[in-house]
Amino acid sequence: MELQHHHGPDRDRTLPNTPGGSGRDGGRRRAHIPHHTLAILLEATDACVVAICLALPLIVIPAAERAGELKRGSALLAALGMLPLAVVAVCAWRLFSAIGREETFTSGNVRRLRTIGVAFAVSAVVWLAELVVVLAATADSRRLVPLGLAMAFVFCLVLAVVSSALASLTAAATELKTDNDLVI
Amino acid sequence: MGRITITLDNILAQRRMTLTELSQRVGVTVANLSILKTGKARAVRFTTLAAICAELGCQPADLLHYEPEPPESPESPGTE
């Protein structure tokens, strides 16, 4: 057990590296988004990414197939590639919900982050396999460029979402470390 | 809500002991004792408190004091 030296409403939410610092906490205080609001923002971003991941294989690519811009089967390939990213999106959603409930450091979140890592690895393998299949199947590489750029766009969006989750986790870890450093 | 203050200075002066000597005896760094003394610590472990009390020959109540939050000053009567 520990005796808490409460600072009341002055509970430090800055990120000092030195325990105790200079004591002038007010000057180093930075704007802090409440966990619940941050979780909602992250979930909204996650939902946008999911919508884009679904729109590509369900709407955009089938339309391109019908217009003859892409070979038949492209939508199926895209759907296969998006499946691991859908797993990432679901895990990220649950991660953000947990952060919103201030349940940051739990074994459940560790499992979700590991699942995200595995899903990205599977996604990389799937996309590599699809690249080989598409290159072997088509002689016209012009249409592959926009498709490749679209895939890169989706990947960057997903990575942005995951980075946001990691940033939230790191911020919470830093706050915990700061508190721990000030326990004598 | 009030706050807990730690009056380490007074007792160290009474025992004619410096912060450095106390840190060597209790096994806490001078920096951490300084954090404790200046009221920047967030918490104190019971083991640390016990070690300090053992070296200084005092009780925790001699070190820890609760200061209630000062009441809000009543509004001065305004002009009507």
JSON list of C-alpha atoms in Angstrom, two decimals, chain A residues 66-184:
[
{"chain": "A", "resi": 66, "resn": "ARG", "atom": "CA", "xyz": [-18.11, -4.21, -65.46]},
{"chain": "A", "resi": 67, "resn": "ALA", "atom": "CA", "xyz": [-16.58, -1.31, -67.37]},
{"chain": "A", "resi": 68, "resn": "GLY", "atom": "CA", "xyz": [-13.90, -3.65, -68.67]},
{"chain": "A", "resi": 69, "resn": "GLU", "atom": "CA", "xyz": [-11.12, -1.73, -66.97]},
{"chain": "A", "resi": 70, "resn": "LEU", "atom": "CA", "xyz": [-10.11, -4.71, -64.86]},
{"chain": "A", "resi": 71, "resn": "LYS", "atom": "CA", "xyz": [-10.13, -8.44, -65.46]},
{"chain": "A", "resi": 72, "resn": "ARG", "atom": "CA", "xyz": [-12.83, -10.57, -63.91]},
{"chain": "A", "resi": 73, "resn": "GLY", "atom": "CA", "xyz": [-11.77, -11.86, -60.51]},
{"chain": "A", "resi": 74, "resn": "SER", "atom": "CA", "xyz": [-10.10, -8.61, -59.47]},
{"chain": "A", "resi": 75, "resn": "ALA", "atom": "CA", "xyz": [-12.83, -7.95, -56.93]},
{"chain": "A", "resi": 76, "resn": "LEU", "atom": "CA", "xyz": [-12.32, -11.37, -55.39]},
{"chain": "A", "resi": 77, "resn": "LEU", "atom": "CA", "xyz": [-8.58, -10.80, -55.16]},
{"chain": "A", "resi": 78, "resn": "ALA", "atom": "CA", "xyz": [-9.15, -7.40, -53.56]},
{"chain": "A", "resi": 79, "resn": "ALA", "atom": "CA", "xyz": [-11.65, -8.89, -51.10]},
{"chain": "A", "resi": 80, "resn": "LEU", "atom": "CA", "xyz": [-9.11, -11.55, -50.09]},
{"chain": "A", "resi": 81, "resn": "GLY", "atom": "CA", "xyz": [-6.52, -8.86, -49.52]},
{"chain": "A", "resi": 82, "resn": "MET", "atom": "CA", "xyz": [-8.92, -6.73, -47.50]},
{"chain": "A", "resi": 83, "resn": "LEU", "atom": "CA", "xyz": [-9.92, -9.57, -45.19]},
{"chain": "A", "resi": 84, "resn": "PRO", "atom": "CA", "xyz": [-6.85, -9.32, -42.92]},
{"chain": "A", "resi": 85, "resn": "LEU", "atom": "CA", "xyz": [-7.26, -5.54, -42.91]},
{"chain": "A", "resi": 86, "resn": "ALA", "atom": "CA", "xyz": [-10.84, -6.03, -41.77]},
{"chain": "A", "resi": 87, "resn": "VAL", "atom": "CA", "xyz": [-9.48, -8.07, -38.84]},
{"chain": "A", "resi": 88, "resn": "VAL", "atom": "CA", "xyz": [-7.11, -5.17, -38.09]},
{"chain": "A", "resi": 89, "resn": "ALA", "atom": "CA", "xyz": [-10.03, -2.75, -38.17]},
{"chain": "A", "resi": 90, "resn": "VAL", "atom": "CA", "xyz": [-12.12, -4.85, -35.75]},
{"chain": "A", "resi": 91, "resn": "CYS", "atom": "CA", "xyz": [-9.21, -5.27, -33.33]},
{"chain": "A", "resi": 92, "resn": "ALA", "atom": "CA", "xyz": [-8.42, -1.56, -33.55]},
{"chain": "A", "resi": 93, "resn": "TRP", "atom": "CA", "xyz": [-12.08, -0.73, -32.85]},
{"chain": "A", "resi": 94, "resn": "ARG", "atom": "CA", "xyz": [-12.04, -2.88, -29.71]},
{"chain": "A", "resi": 95, "resn": "LEU", "atom": "CA", "xyz": [-8.70, -1.37, -28.71]},
{"chain": "A", "resi": 96, "resn": "PHE", "atom": "CA", "xyz": [-10.06, 2.17, -29.05]},
{"chain": "A", "resi": 97, "resn": "SER", "atom": "CA", "xyz": [-13.19, 1.24, -27.09]},
{"chain": "A", "resi": 98, "resn": "ALA", "atom": "CA", "xyz": [-11.03, -0.12, -24.29]},
{"chain": "A", "resi": 99, "resn": "ILE", "atom": "CA", "xyz": [-8.91, 3.06, -24.30]},
{"chain": "A", "resi": 100, "resn": "GLY", "atom": "CA", "xyz": [-12.14, 5.07, -24.10]},
{"chain": "A", "resi": 101, "resn": "ARG", "atom": "CA", "xyz": [-13.14, 3.11, -20.99]},
{"chain": "A", "resi": 102, "resn": "GLU", "atom": "CA", "xyz": [-9.64, 3.83, -19.57]},
{"chain": "A", "resi": 103, "resn": "GLU", "atom": "CA", "xyz": [-8.86, 0.11, -19.67]},
{"chain": "A", "resi": 104, "resn": "THR", "atom": "CA", "xyz": [-5.56, 0.71, -21.39]},
{"chain": "A", "resi": 105, "resn": "PHE", "atom": "CA", "xyz": [-3.18, -1.80, -19.91]},
{"chain": "A", "resi": 106, "resn": "THR", "atom": "CA", "xyz": [-5.02, -5.09, -20.06]},
{"chain": "A", "resi": 107, "resn": "SER", "atom": "CA", "xyz": [-4.12, -8.51, -21.38]},
{"chain": "A", "resi": 108, "resn": "GLY", "atom": "CA", "xyz": [-7.01, -8.15, -23.84]},
{"chain": "A", "resi": 109, "resn": "ASN", "atom": "CA", "xyz": [-5.33, -5.17, -25.46]},
{"chain": "A", "resi": 110, "resn": "VAL", "atom": "CA", "xyz": [-2.05, -7.07, -25.68]},
{"chain": "A", "resi": 111, "resn": "ARG", "atom": "CA", "xyz": [-3.88, -9.87, -27.52]},
{"chain": "A", "resi": 112, "resn": "ARG", "atom": "CA", "xyz": [-5.51, -7.33, -29.86]},
{"chain": "A", "resi": 113, "resn": "LEU", "atom": "CA", "xyz": [-2.19, -5.74, -30.73]},
{"chain": "A", "resi": 114, "resn": "ARG", "atom": "CA", "xyz": [-0.65, -9.15, -31.40]},
{"chain": "A", "resi": 115, "resn": "THR", "atom": "CA", "xyz": [-3.64, -10.05, -33.59]},
{"chain": "A", "resi": 116, "resn": "ILE", "atom": "CA", "xyz": [-3.14, -6.78, -35.51]},
{"chain": "A", "resi": 117, "resn": "GLY", "atom": "CA", "xyz": [0.50, -7.68, -36.09]},
{"chain": "A", "resi": 118, "resn": "VAL", "atom": "CA", "xyz": [-0.37, -11.17, -37.30]},
{"chain": "A", "resi": 119, "resn": "ALA", "atom": "CA", "xyz": [-3.12, -9.80, -39.55]},
{"chain": "A", "resi": 120, "resn": "PHE", "atom": "CA", "xyz": [-0.67, -7.35, -41.14]},
{"chain": "A", "resi": 121, "resn": "ALA", "atom": "CA", "xyz": [1.79, -10.17, -41.75]},
{"chain": "A", "resi": 122, "resn": "VAL", "atom": "CA", "xyz": [-0.91, -12.31, -43.36]},
{"chain": "A", "resi": 123, "resn": "SER", "atom": "CA", "xyz": [-2.01, -9.32, -45.39]},
{"chain": "A", "resi": 124, "resn": "ALA", "atom": "CA", "xyz": [1.52, -8.82, -46.67]},
{"chain": "A", "resi": 125, "resn": "VAL", "atom": "CA", "xyz": [1.71, -12.44, -47.78]},
{"chain": "A", "resi": 126, "resn": "VAL", "atom": "CA", "xyz": [-1.72, -12.30, -49.44]},
{"chain": "A", "resi": 127, "resn": "TRP", "atom": "CA", "xyz": [-0.88, -9.12, -51.33]},
{"chain": "A", "resi": 128, "resn": "LEU", "atom": "CA", "xyz": [2.46, -10.52, -52.45]},
{"chain": "A", "resi": 129, "resn": "ALA", "atom": "CA", "xyz": [0.74, -13.63, -53.76]},
{"chain": "A", "resi": 130, "resn": "GLU", "atom": "CA", "xyz": [-1.87, -11.54, -55.54]},
{"chain": "A", "resi": 131, "resn": "LEU", "atom": "CA", "xyz": [0.83, -9.39, -57.08]},
{"chain": "A", "resi": 132, "resn": "VAL", "atom": "CA", "xyz": [2.48, -12.47, -58.55]},
{"chain": "A", "resi": 133, "resn": "VAL", "atom": "CA", "xyz": [-0.87, -13.78, -59.85]},
{"chain": "A", "resi": 134, "resn": "VAL", "atom": "CA", "xyz": [-1.87, -10.46, -61.40]},
{"chain": "A", "resi": 135, "resn": "LEU", "atom": "CA", "xyz": [1.51, -9.87, -63.01]},
{"chain": "A", "resi": 136, "resn": "ALA", "atom": "CA", "xyz": [1.43, -13.35, -64.48]},
{"chain": "A", "resi": 137, "resn": "ALA", "atom": "CA", "xyz": [-2.15, -13.01, -65.69]},
{"chain": "A", "resi": 138, "resn": "THR", "atom": "CA", "xyz": [-2.06, -9.63, -67.35]},
{"chain": "A", "resi": 139, "resn": "ALA", "atom": "CA", "xyz": [0.11, -8.19, -70.06]},
{"chain": "A", "resi": 140, "resn": "ASP", "atom": "CA", "xyz": [-1.28, -4.70, -69.70]},
{"chain": "A", "resi": 141, "resn": "SER", "atom": "CA", "xyz": [0.34, -3.15, -66.66]},
{"chain": "A", "resi": 142, "resn": "ARG", "atom": "CA", "xyz": [-1.16, 0.31, -67.12]},
{"chain": "A", "resi": 143, "resn": "ARG", "atom": "CA", "xyz": [-4.23, -0.48, -65.04]},
{"chain": "A", "resi": 144, "resn": "LEU", "atom": "CA", "xyz": [-2.14, -1.95, -62.30]},
{"chain": "A", "resi": 145, "resn": "VAL", "atom": "CA", "xyz": [-0.68, 1.42, -61.40]},
{"chain": "A", "resi": 146, "resn": "PRO", "atom": "CA", "xyz": [-3.92, 3.02, -60.15]},
{"chain": "A", "resi": 147, "resn": "LEU", "atom": "CA", "xyz": [-4.79, -0.22, -58.39]},
{"chain": "A", "resi": 148, "resn": "GLY", "atom": "CA", "xyz": [-1.41, -0.31, -56.70]},
{"chain": "A", "resi": 149, "resn": "LEU", "atom": "CA", "xyz": [-1.76, 3.31, -55.66]},
{"chain": "A", "resi": 150, "resn": "ALA", "atom": "CA", "xyz": [-5.21, 2.60, -54.22]},
{"chain": "A", "resi": 151, "resn": "MET", "atom": "CA", "xyz": [-3.83, -0.29, -52.21]},
{"chain": "A", "resi": 152, "resn": "ALA", "atom": "CA", "xyz": [-0.98, 1.87, -50.93]},
{"chain": "A", "resi": 153, "resn": "PHE", "atom": "CA", "xyz": [-3.54, 4.48, -49.91]},
{"chain": "A", "resi": 154, "resn": "VAL", "atom": "CA", "xyz": [-5.52, 1.92, -47.95]},
{"chain": "A", "resi": 155, "resn": "PHE", "atom": "CA", "xyz": [-2.42, 0.60, -46.24]},
{"chain": "A", "resi": 156, "resn": "CYS", "atom": "CA", "xyz": [-1.34, 4.09, -45.23]},
{"chain": "A", "resi": 157, "resn": "LEU", "atom": "CA", "xyz": [-4.78, 4.77, -43.77]},
{"chain": "A", "resi": 158, "resn": "VAL", "atom": "CA", "xyz": [-4.69, 1.56, -41.78]},
{"chain": "A", "resi": 159, "resn": "LEU", "atom": "CA", "xyz": [-1.20, 2.30, -40.54]},
{"chain": "A", "resi": 160, "resn": "ALA", "atom": "CA", "xyz": [-2.35, 5.77, -39.49]},
{"chain": "A", "resi": 161, "resn": "VAL", "atom": "CA", "xyz": [-5.12, 4.22, -37.41]},
{"chain": "A", "resi": 162, "resn": "VAL", "atom": "CA", "xyz": [-2.76, 1.74, -35.79]},
{"chain": "A", "resi": 163, "resn": "SER", "atom": "CA", "xyz": [-0.21, 4.47, -35.11]},
{"chain": "A", "resi": 164, "resn": "SER", "atom": "CA", "xyz": [-2.91, 6.52, -33.40]},
{"chain": "A", "resi": 165, "resn": "ALA", "atom": "CA", "xyz": [-3.71, 3.58, -31.16]},
{"chain": "A", "resi": 166, "resn": "LEU", "atom": "CA", "xyz": [-0.04, 3.12, -30.31]},
{"chain": "A", "resi": 167, "resn": "ALA", "atom": "CA", "xyz": [0.30, 6.83, -29.59]},
{"chain": "A", "resi": 168, "resn": "SER", "atom": "CA", "xyz": [-2.61, 6.66, -27.13]},
{"chain": "A", "resi": 169, "resn": "LEU", "atom": "CA", "xyz": [-1.12, 3.61, -25.46]},
{"chain": "A", "resi": 170, "resn": "THR", "atom": "CA", "xyz": [2.29, 5.27, -25.20]},
{"chain": "A", "resi": 171, "resn": "ALA", "atom": "CA", "xyz": [0.76, 8.43, -23.74]},
{"chain": "A", "resi": 172, "resn": "ALA", "atom": "CA", "xyz": [-0.98, 6.36, -21.07]},
{"chain": "A", "resi": 173, "resn": "ALA", "atom": "CA", "xyz": [2.24, 4.44, -20.40]},
{"chain": "A", "resi": 174, "resn": "THR", "atom": "CA", "xyz": [4.16, 7.69, -20.03]},
{"chain": "A", "resi": 175, "resn": "GLU", "atom": "CA", "xyz": [1.62, 9.00, -17.56]},
{"chain": "A", "resi": 176, "resn": "LEU", "atom": "CA", "xyz": [1.89, 5.79, -15.55]},
{"chain": "A", "resi": 177, "resn": "LYS", "atom": "CA", "xyz": [5.68, 5.96, -15.60]},
{"chain": "A", "resi": 178, "resn": "THR", "atom": "CA", "xyz": [5.62, 9.56, -14.47]},
{"chain": "A", "resi": 179, "resn": "ASP", "atom": "CA", "xyz": [3.37, 8.66, -11.56]},
{"chain": "A", "resi": 180, "resn": "ASN", "atom": "CA", "xyz": [5.56, 5.69, -10.72]},
{"chain": "A", "resi": 181, "resn": "ASP", "atom": "CA", "xyz": [8.71, 7.81, -10.78]},
{"chain": "A", "resi": 182, "resn": "LEU", "atom": "CA", "xyz": [7.15, 10.07, -8.16]},
{"chain": "A", "resi": 183, "resn": "VAL", "atom": "CA", "xyz": [6.45, 7.18, -5.79]},
{"chain": "A", "resi": 184, "resn": "ILE", "atom": "CA", "xyz": [9.23, 7.20, -3.19]}
]
